[in-house]
Amino acid sequence: MKRKDDRKVGQIFQAALKLVVSKGLSGITMGDISKAAGIATGTLYVYFKSKDELINALFAACRENSVAHSFKGYDPAQPYKVGFKHVWLNILRYRLHNFEEAVFMEQCYHSPFITPETREKASRLAAPYNELLERGKKEQLLKPVDTGLLITFLVGSMNELVKQTHYHGTTLTRTRINTTFDMCWDALKS
Amino acid sequence: MKRKDDRKVGQIFQAALKLVVSKGLSGITMGDISKAAGIATGTLYVYFKSKDELINALFAACRENSVAHSFKGYDPAQPYKVGFKHVWLNILRYRLHNFEEAVFMEQCYHSPFITPETREKASRLAAPYNELLERGKKEQLLKPVDTGLLITFLVGSMNELVKQTHYHGTTLTRTRINTTFDMCWDALKS
Amino acid sequence: MKRKDDRKVGQIFQAALKLVVSKGLSGITMGDISKAAGIATGTLYVYFKSKDELINALFAACRENSVAHSFKGYDPAQPYKVGFKHVWLNILRYRLHNFEEAVFMEQCYHSPFITPETREKASRLAAPYNELLERGKKEQLLKPVDTGLLITFLVGSMNELVKQTHYHGTTLTRTRINTTFDMCWDALKS
Amino acid sequence: MKRKDDRKVGQIFQAALKLVVSKGLSGITMGDISKAAGIATGTLYVYFKSKDELINALFAACRENSVAHSFKGYDPAQPYKVGFKHVWLNILRYRLHNFEEAVFMEQCYHSPFITPETREKASRLAAPYNELLERGKKEQLLKPVDTGLLITFLVGSMNELVKQTHYHGTTLTRTRINTTFDMCWDALKS
DNA sequence: CATGAATGAGATTTCATTCAT
DNA sequence: AATGAATGAAATCTCATTCAT
């Protein structure tokens, strides 16, 4: 992706995300995206040389954004559970406020659009999460099981919670958030 | 005359599911499906009057299948946790053995294919799960929180576990299964 | 066309005619025809070996019917104008009561369905009309112009009259009929 | 950017008309039209969003053209019969030179293509003809009968004449034209 | 004979991409 | 760089015809 006008790339990404939520990854066309972004179809090709590249770039951008936000304000000096909850809340908030990204990522998971390279690049970004959970196990606060399994639980429950919240219009009160966190913690704690 | 062959619908469904896993929902065409099902493209239209209808029918069938399997062998007379684990294992096994269906369902969720009617029909099938969790709350074995939240944990963690297992080729040993069940139970138990 | 069941051929013809009026010659399919005739699609091919043959057979049948009715009750011994009006009325009545046939014939005129053979067979049936007009010229009652031109006038005005009557729901009173006949006669009379 | 070329619509219309004459309305395909117009099939959809819309637009255009030509050079100040013959000749000439349009219109009449809106729009354009005949009745030159009936004769005889001329290769000599006009006038005059 | 499911060629339509302006 | 008309390959869908029952 070239660097002609970064605002335009943002418009394109926003347009694509909105469309994926409403029409699904399989339903969006370059025409739709350009229209929603307020530019001409041909202009898309100034920024991305194909639909594939556009989707991959968006996937990578979402992933980076998401990880970056997760650890904002995380202070390793704090007690483990405090830091863990901080990250957990970061993730929750990020996904709720950027629901479109979450949907897009899920749709991408089984699509032929995402290349192995992009996929691998994404999984490399998971390192900080691994470290966080390893630390918990080292401090004997988390169950001494495979880290992958712990992440699975963390991610899976979070994903579903965000979807539920979004679709059923449940407002996430402080109490509900705490309840949910407690459930997650109960699952992971040793 | 040639009689409409009921097995043919099954072949079509199998073909479509296989293709969604390998090429994504956006990648499958009626031509691909018919070829994979070993019939002529036109024949698809004998059974479904459009691609839309085919996808909706498959979606509904998957959902029904899945629910039906979940409660196979479930005996309400047994102690709660025993029955709960039985259902949990049913779901896990079903999803692992029918991974294609899970992928398909996920891809469908945000697609323009699934009509509101299909969606509603699907959600009506969730009733048995609700009842199972309500019973747990009544027996004071599960946390006295919103049933939706309990299901969220159940489903979310399971989904992610299945995906992980499938993609990372982890073999689900008896131990690993029990560990995972314990995490789930810990999250839900009061 | 074979002779399996003449009533069935009639049903097929009726169905085809009805459909041509409502959907046009270009809009009818063998499926439509069979459904409207209350038989299976395959059965059509017992009676006609192709769609082309069906259309041609129907065309020929309509044409024969129409000519046969035109001269019913015509008595050459009567004075010319009386006989002429008799035929004119026959044609008018026939077309009004068999409007579907008229529409079908018109649609066929410029269609590639009708083969040259069918077309020629049809024009051979025009002989009686020619004779009728020749006689009028011989008796010096009609204008001494090309017979084709006279027929053109006769047919053209009749066609349009029938369409008008049918579509605008005008009821053809005896007076209106007489007025119309007079106009036609005025055009042709010497 | 490439500018939409207004002549392209004309090319498309010409191509469609030519094809309807040679293959009938049921025989033309979007592929044929585009090929005959010298453009890619997809380009047709830049100008018309479906085959239906193309046919309707062509129908409307033909109708407008035809009416516009009919009154070219008509001067209400001239004696009635002179003006009437002028219009009559205009129509005749137009139909002979634009035979394809006439065929197309006829085929369209009973086709599922033409929408009620298009049909109504077309009939509204008949007003000038009505006025012309009303004037003739007011001047007591035409029979005091329903205007619709007068138009019926005018149009019906003309249509058939044009068809005859076209198909039987009769050359329309000045004499033949005058003869025909006289027949028409005799039919209508009081 | 009658049936209607099955076929596949061909029709309509879509859409990623290119290109002239 | 930006535009959107033009393209044509590929997708969806239709339908005359065949064929197994």
PDB file of C-alpha atoms in Angstrom, chain C residues 6 19 25 27 30-31 39-41 53 60 69 73 81 98 113 130 136 138 161 164 167 187 190:
ATOM      1  CA  ASP C   6     -56.790 -35.199 -29.364  1.00  0.00           C
ATOM      2  CA  LEU C  19     -49.947 -17.726 -22.087  1.00  0.00           C
ATOM      3  CA  LEU C  25     -44.578 -15.279 -27.453  1.00  0.00           C
ATOM      4  CA  GLY C  27     -42.111 -15.192 -22.603  1.00  0.00           C
ATOM      5  CA  MET C  30     -42.422 -25.430 -22.331  1.00  0.00           C
ATOM      6  CA  GLY C  31     -42.665 -25.630 -18.559  1.00  0.00           C
ATOM      7  CA  ILE C  39     -49.723 -32.210 -17.842  1.00  0.00           C
ATOM      8  CA  ALA C  40     -46.075 -33.050 -17.270  1.00  0.00           C
ATOM      9  CA  THR C  41     -43.370 -31.349 -19.287  1.00  0.00           C
ATOM     10  CA  GLU C  53     -43.071 -27.811 -33.933  1.00  0.00           C
ATOM     11  CA  ALA C  60     -51.403 -23.688 -38.710  1.00  0.00           C
ATOM     12  CA  HIS C  69     -65.150 -19.829 -39.894  1.00  0.00           C
ATOM     13  CA  GLY C  73     -73.005 -19.703 -44.098  1.00  0.00           C
ATOM     14  CA  LYS C  81     -72.738  -6.790 -50.572  1.00  0.00           C
ATOM     15  CA  ASN C  98     -60.847 -15.950 -30.254  1.00  0.00           C
ATOM     16  CA  PHE C 113     -40.416 -19.930 -34.909  1.00  0.00           C
ATOM     17  CA  ASN C 130     -58.911 -13.166 -52.914  1.00  0.00           C
ATOM     18  CA  GLY C 136     -66.462  -7.505 -56.095  1.00  0.00           C
ATOM     19  CA  LYS C 138     -65.745  -7.855 -61.451  1.00  0.00           C
ATOM     20  CA  LEU C 161     -60.780  -2.747 -34.379  1.00  0.00           C
ATOM     21  CA  GLN C 164     -59.405  -1.622 -29.560  1.00  0.00           C
ATOM     22  CA  TYR C 167     -58.533  -3.590 -24.633  1.00  0.00           C
ATOM     23  CA  ALA C 187     -63.013   2.503 -48.256  1.00  0.00           C
ATOM     24  CA  SER C 190     -65.790   2.071 -56.131  1.00  0.00           C
TER      25      SER C 190
END
